[in-house]
Coordinates of N, CA, C and O in Angstrom, one line a residue:
X1 N -23.3 0.4 -8.6 CA -22.1 -0.3 -8.5 C -21.0 0.5 -7.9 O -21.0 1.7 -7.9
X2 N -20.1 -0.2 -7.2 CA -19.0 0.4 -6.5 C -17.7 -0.3 -6.9 O -17.7 -1.5 -7.0
X3 N -16.7 0.5 -7.2 CA -15.4 -0.1 -7.5 C -14.4 0.3 -6.4 O -14.4 1.5 -6.0
X4 N -13.5 -0.6 -6.0 CA -12.5 -0.3 -5.0 C -11.1 -0.7 -5.5 O -10.9 -1.8 -6.0
X5 N -10.2 0.3 -5.3 CA -8.8 0.0 -5.8 C -7.9 0.4 -4.6 O -7.8 1.5 -4.2
X6 N -7.2 -0.6 -4.1 CA -6.2 -0.4 -3.0 C -4.9 -0.1 -3.6 O -4.5 -0.5 -4.7
X7 N -4.1 0.6 -2.8 CA -2.7 1.0 -3.1 C -2.0 1.2 -1.8 O -2.6 1.3 -0.7
X8 N -0.6 1.4 -1.9 CA 0.2 1.7 -0.8 C 0.9 0.6 -0.1 O 1.7 0.8 0.8
X9 N 0.7 -0.6 -0.6 CA 1.4 -1.8 0.0 C 2.9 -1.7 -0.4 O 3.3 -0.9 -1.2
X10 N 3.6 -2.6 0.3 CA 5.0 -2.7 0.0 C 5.8 -3.5 1.0 O 5.1 -4.2 1.8
X11 N 7.1 -3.4 1.0 CA 7.9 -4.1 2.0 C 8.5 -3.1 2.9 O 9.0 -2.1 2.5
X12 N 8.5 -3.5 4.2 CA 9.0 -2.6 5.2 C 9.6 -3.5 6.3 O 9.3 -4.7 6.5
X13 N 10.6 -2.9 7.1 CA 11.2 -3.6 8.2 C 10.2 -3.5 9.4 O 9.5 -2.6 9.6
X14 N 10.4 -4.5 10.3 CA 9.6 -4.4 11.6 C 9.8 -3.1 12.3 O 10.9 -2.6 12.4
X15 N 8.7 -2.6 12.8 CA 8.8 -1.3 13.4 C 8.4 -0.1 12.5 O 8.2 1.0 13.0
X16 N 8.4 -0.4 11.2 CA 8.1 0.6 10.3 C 6.7 0.9 10.1 O 5.8 0.4 10.8
X17 N 6.4 1.8 9.1 CA 5.0 2.2 8.9 C 4.7 2.2 7.4 O 5.5 2.3 6.6
X18 N 3.4 2.0 7.1 CA 2.8 2.1 5.8 C 1.5 2.7 5.9 O 0.8 2.5 6.9
X19 N 1.0 3.4 4.8 CA -0.4 3.8 4.7 C -1.0 3.3 3.5 O -0.5 3.5 2.4
X20 N -2.0 2.5 3.7 CA -2.8 1.9 2.6 C -3.9 2.9 2.2 O -4.5 3.6 3.1
X21 N -4.3 2.9 1.0 CA -5.4 3.7 0.5 C -6.4 2.8 -0.3 O -5.9 1.8 -0.9
X22 N -7.6 3.1 -0.3 CA -8.6 2.4 -1.0 C -9.5 3.5 -1.7 O -10.3 4.2 -1.0
X23 N -9.3 3.6 -3.0 CA -10.1 4.6 -3.8 C -11.4 4.0 -4.1 O -11.5 2.9 -4.7
X24 N -12.5 4.8 -3.8 CA -13.8 4.3 -4.1 C -14.4 5.1 -5.2 O -14.4 6.3 -5.3
X25 N -15.0 4.4 -6.2 CA -15.6 5.0 -7.3 C -17.0 4.4 -7.5 O -17.2 3.3 -7.0
X26 N -17.9 5.1 -8.2 CA -19.2 4.6 -8.4 C -20.1 5.2 -7.4 O -20.0 6.3 -7.0
X27 N -21.0 4.4 -6.9 CA -22.1 4.8 -6.0 C -21.5 4.9 -4.5 O -22.0 4.2 -3.6
X28 N -20.5 5.8 -4.3 CA -19.9 5.8 -3.0 C -20.9 6.2 -1.9 O -20.8 5.8 -0.8
X29 N -21.9 7.0 -2.3 CA -22.8 7.5 -1.2 C -23.7 6.4 -0.7 O -24.3 6.6 0.3
X30 N -23.7 5.3 -1.4 CA -24.6 4.2 -0.9 C -23.9 3.3 0.1 O -24.5 2.4 0.7
X31 N -22.6 3.6 0.4 CA -21.8 2.8 1.3 C -22.1 3.2 2.8 O -22.0 4.4 3.1
X32 N -22.4 2.2 3.6 CA -22.7 2.5 5.0 C -21.4 2.2 5.9 O -21.1 3.0 6.8
X33 N -20.7 1.2 5.6 CA -19.6 0.8 6.4 C -18.4 0.3 5.4 O -18.7 -0.3 4.4
X34 N -17.2 0.7 5.8 CA -16.1 0.3 5.1 C -15.1 -0.4 6.0 O -15.0 -0.1 7.2
X35 N -14.5 -1.5 5.5 CA -13.6 -2.3 6.3 C -12.3 -2.5 5.6 O -12.2 -2.5 4.4
X36 N -11.3 -2.9 6.4 CA -10.0 -3.4 6.0 C -10.0 -4.9 6.5 O -10.3 -5.1 7.6
X37 N -9.6 -5.8 5.6 CA -9.4 -7.2 5.9 C -8.0 -7.5 5.4 O -7.4 -6.8 4.6
X38 N -7.5 -8.7 5.9 CA -6.2 -9.1 5.4 C -6.2 -10.7 5.4 O -6.9 -11.3 6.1
X39 N -5.3 -11.2 4.5 CA -5.2 -12.6 4.4 C -3.7 -12.9 4.2 O -3.1 -12.5 3.2
X40 N -3.2 -13.7 5.2 CA -1.8 -14.2 5.1 C -1.8 -15.5 4.4 O -2.8 -16.2 4.4
X41 N -0.6 -15.8 3.8 CA -0.5 -17.1 3.1 C -0.9 -18.3 4.0 O -0.5 -18.4 5.1
X42 N -1.8 -19.1 3.5 CA -2.2 -20.3 4.2 C -3.2 -20.1 5.3 O -3.5 -21.0 6.1
X43 N -3.7 -18.9 5.5 CA -4.6 -18.5 6.5 C -5.9 -18.0 6.0 O -6.0 -17.5 4.8
X44 N -7.0 -18.0 6.8 CA -8.2 -17.4 6.4 C -8.1 -15.9 6.4 O -7.3 -15.3 7.2
X45 N -9.0 -15.3 5.6 CA -9.1 -13.8 5.6 C -9.6 -13.4 7.0 O -10.6 -14.0 7.5
X46 N -9.0 -12.3 7.5 CA -9.4 -11.9 8.8 C -9.7 -10.4 8.8 O -9.1 -9.6 8.1
X47 N -10.7 -10.0 9.6 CA -11.1 -8.6 9.7 C -10.0 -7.8 10.5 O -9.5 -8.3 11.5
X48 N -9.8 -6.6 10.0 CA -8.8 -5.7 10.6 C -9.4 -4.5 11.3 O -9.1 -4.2 12.5
X49 N -10.2 -3.8 10.6 CA -10.8 -2.5 11.1 C -12.0 -2.1 10.3 O -12.2 -2.5 9.1
X50 N -12.9 -1.3 11.0 CA -14.1 -0.9 10.3 C -14.3 0.6 10.6 O -13.9 1.1 11.7
X51 N -15.0 1.3 9.7 CA -15.4 2.7 9.9 C -16.8 2.9 9.3 O -17.1 2.4 8.2
X52 N -17.7 3.5 10.1 CA -19.0 3.7 9.6 C -19.2 5.1 9.0 O -18.2 5.9 9.0
X53 N -20.3 5.4 8.4 CA -20.6 6.7 7.9 C -20.5 7.8 8.9 O -20.2 9.0 8.6
X54 N -20.7 7.5 10.1 CA -20.6 8.4 11.2 C -19.2 8.5 11.9 O -19.0 9.0 12.9
X55 N -18.3 7.8 11.2 CA -16.9 7.7 11.6 C -16.7 7.0 12.9 O -15.7 7.2 13.6
X56 N -17.6 6.1 13.2 CA -17.4 5.2 14.3 C -16.4 4.1 13.9 O -16.6 3.5 12.8
X57 N -15.3 3.9 14.7 CA -14.2 3.0 14.3 C -14.1 1.8 15.2 O -14.4 2.0 16.4
X58 N -13.7 0.7 14.7 CA -13.5 -0.5 15.5 C -12.3 -1.2 14.9 O -12.1 -1.2 13.7
X59 N -11.6 -1.9 15.8 CA -10.3 -2.6 15.4 C -10.2 -4.0 16.0 O -10.7 -4.2 17.1
X60 N -9.6 -4.8 15.3 CA -9.2 -6.1 15.8 C -8.2 -5.9 16.9 O -7.4 -5.0 16.9
X61 N -8.2 -6.8 17.9 CA -7.3 -6.7 19.0 C -5.9 -6.7 18.6 O -5.0 -6.0 19.2
X62 N -5.6 -7.5 17.5 CA -4.2 -7.6 17.1 C -3.6 -6.3 16.5 O -2.4 -6.2 16.4
X63 N -4.4 -5.4 16.1 CA -3.9 -4.1 15.5 C -4.2 -2.9 16.4 O -3.8 -1.8 16.0
X64 N -5.0 -3.1 17.4 CA -5.5 -1.9 18.2 C -4.3 -1.2 18.8 O -3.3 -1.8 19.3
X65 N -4.3 0.1 18.6 CA -3.2 0.9 19.1 C -2.0 1.1 18.1 O -1.1 2.0 18.3
X66 N -2.0 0.3 17.1 CA -1.0 0.4 16.0 C -1.5 0.9 14.7 O -0.9 1.6 13.9
X67 N -2.8 0.5 14.4 CA -3.4 0.9 13.1 C -4.5 1.9 13.3 O -5.2 1.9 14.3
X68 N -4.6 2.8 12.3 CA -5.7 3.8 12.4 C -6.5 3.8 11.0 O -5.8 3.9 10.0
X69 N -7.8 3.6 11.1 CA -8.6 3.6 9.9 C -9.2 5.0 9.8 O -9.6 5.6 10.8
X70 N -9.3 5.5 8.6 CA -9.9 6.8 8.4 C -10.5 6.9 7.0 O -10.3 6.0 6.2
X71 N -11.4 7.9 6.8 CA -12.1 8.0 5.6 C -12.3 9.4 5.2 O -12.7 10.2 6.0
X72 N -11.9 9.7 4.0 CA -12.0 11.1 3.4 C -13.3 11.1 2.6 O -13.3 10.6 1.5
X73 N -14.4 11.7 3.1 CA -15.6 11.7 2.4 C -15.6 12.5 1.1 O -16.2 12.2 0.2
X74 N -14.8 13.6 1.2 CA -14.7 14.4 0.0 C -14.1 13.7 -1.2 O -14.5 14.0 -2.4
X75 N -13.1 12.9 -1.0 CA -12.5 12.2 -2.1 C -12.9 10.7 -2.2 O -12.4 10.0 -3.1
X76 N -13.8 10.3 -1.3 CA -14.2 8.9 -1.3 C -13.0 7.9 -1.2 O -12.9 7.0 -2.0
X77 N -12.1 8.2 -0.3 CA -11.0 7.4 -0.1 C -10.9 6.9 1.3 O -11.1 7.6 2.3
X78 N -10.6 5.6 1.4 CA -10.4 4.9 2.7 C -8.9 4.8 3.0 O -8.2 4.5 2.0
X79 N -8.5 5.0 4.2 CA -7.1 4.8 4.5 C -6.9 3.8 5.7 O -7.8 3.6 6.5
X80 N -5.7 3.3 5.7 CA -5.3 2.5 6.9 C -3.8 2.9 7.2 O -2.9 2.5 6.4
X81 N -3.6 3.6 8.2 CA -2.3 4.0 8.7 C -1.8 2.9 9.6 O -2.4 2.6 10.6
X82 N -0.7 2.2 9.2 CA -0.2 1.1 10.0 C 1.2 1.5 10.5 O 2.1 1.7 9.8
X83 N 1.3 1.5 11.9 CA 2.5 1.8 12.5 C 3.0 0.6 13.3 O 2.3 -0.3 13.6
X84 N 4.3 0.7 13.7 CA 4.9 -0.4 14.5 C 4.6 -1.8 13.9 O 4.1 -2.7 14.6
X85 N 4.8 -1.9 12.7 CA 4.5 -3.1 12.0 C 5.3 -4.3 12.4 O 6.5 -4.1 12.8
X86 N 4.7 -5.4 12.4 CA 5.3 -6.7 12.9 C 5.3 -7.7 11.7 O 4.5 -7.6 10.8
X87 N 6.2 -8.7 11.8 CA 6.2 -9.7 10.7 C 4.9 -10.4 10.5 O 4.5 -10.7 9.4
X88 N 4.1 -10.5 11.6 CA 2.8 -11.2 11.6 C 1.8 -10.3 10.9 O 0.6 -10.8 10.7
X89 N 2.1 -9.1 10.6 CA 1.2 -8.2 9.8 C 1.3 -8.5 8.3 O 0.5 -8.0 7.5
X90 N 2.3 -9.3 7.9 CA 2.5 -9.6 6.5 C 1.2 -10.3 6.0 O 0.7 -11.3 6.5
X91 N 0.7 -9.8 4.9 CA -0.6 -10.3 4.3 C -1.0 -9.5 3.1 O -0.4 -8.4 2.8
X92 N -1.9 -9.9 2.4 CA -2.6 -9.1 1.4 C -3.8 -8.4 2.0 O -4.6 -9.1 2.7
X93 N -3.8 -7.1 1.9 CA -4.8 -6.3 2.6 C -5.9 -5.9 1.5 O -5.6 -5.5 0.4
X94 N -7.1 -6.1 2.0 CA -8.3 -5.8 1.1 C -9.2 -4.8 1.8 O -9.4 -4.8 3.0
X95 N -9.8 -3.9 0.9 CA -10.8 -3.1 1.5 C -12.2 -3.6 1.0 O -12.3 -4.3 0.0
X96 N -13.2 -3.4 1.9 CA -14.5 -4.0 1.7 C -15.5 -2.9 2.0 O -15.4 -2.2 2.9
X97 N -16.5 -2.8 1.1 CA -17.5 -1.8 1.2 C -18.9 -2.5 1.4 O -19.2 -3.4 0.6
X98 N -19.6 -2.0 2.4 CA -20.9 -2.6 2.6 C -22.0 -1.5 2.4 O -22.0 -0.5 3.1
X99 N -22.9 -1.8 1.5 CA -24.0 -0.9 1.2 C -25.2 -1.8 0.8 O -25.4 -2.9 1.5
X100 N -25.9 -1.5 -0.2 CA -27.0 -2.4 -0.7 C -26.4 -3.7 -1.1 O -27.1 -4.7 -1.0
X101 N -25.1 -3.7 -1.5 CA -24.4 -4.9 -1.8 C -23.0 -4.8 -1.1 O -22.7 -3.8 -0.5
X102 N -22.3 -5.9 -1.2 CA -20.9 -5.9 -0.6 C -19.9 -6.0 -1.8 O -20.1 -6.7 -2.7
X103 N -18.9 -5.2 -1.6 CA -17.8 -5.0 -2.7 C -16.5 -5.2 -2.0 O -16.2 -4.8 -0.9
X104 N -15.6 -5.8 -2.8 CA -14.2 -6.1 -2.4 C -13.2 -5.5 -3.4 O -13.5 -5.5 -4.6
X105 N -12.1 -5.0 -3.0 CA -11.0 -4.6 -3.9 C -10.2 -5.8 -4.2 O -10.4 -6.9 -3.7
X106 N -9.1 -5.6 -5.0 CA -8.3 -6.7 -5.5 C -7.1 -7.0 -4.5 O -6.5 -8.0 -4.6
X107 N -6.9 -6.1 -3.6 CA -5.9 -6.3 -2.5 C -4.5 -5.6 -2.9 O -4.2 -5.4 -4.0
X108 N -3.8 -5.4 -1.8 CA -2.4 -4.8 -1.9 C -1.6 -5.6 -0.9 O -2.0 -5.8 0.2
X109 N -0.4 -6.0 -1.3 CA 0.5 -6.8 -0.5 C 1.3 -6.0 0.4 O 1.9 -5.0 0.1
X110 N 1.4 -6.4 1.7 CA 2.2 -5.8 2.7 C 3.2 -6.9 3.2 O 2.7 -8.0 3.6
X111 N 4.4 -6.7 3.2 CA 5.4 -7.6 3.7 C 6.3 -6.9 4.7 O 6.9 -5.9 4.5
X112 N 6.3 -7.5 5.9 CA 7.1 -6.9 7.0 C 8.2 -7.9 7.4 O 7.9 -9.1 7.7
X113 N 9.5 -7.5 7.3 CA 10.6 -8.4 7.6 C 11.3 -7.9 8.9 O 11.2 -6.8 9.3
X114 N 12.0 -8.9 9.5 CA 12.8 -8.6 10.7 C 14.0 -7.7 10.4 O 14.5 -7.8 9.3

């Protein structure tokens, strides 16, 4: 079993930055890929970024160049550094772990205002 707990969300003005964290507990060594997803009110959940065990990273076009995903293997923590935030980045952000099973966190709210 794997448990995921996100933190670091909040309210920020456009152009600002936030860093999200996702603390992984349980069978962290079984995880092959970790992702960040987000869901804005009234919209479908969308993929934001991924990182593999070999630290290969991939990003949605909408966040490329502004967001950075990283993973601290020693502490089993996933991060999402978000810079140059825009109002359209407003959403609940979720981390997702893929291993023998798929796990989701509860989400953390990010609100970006003009």
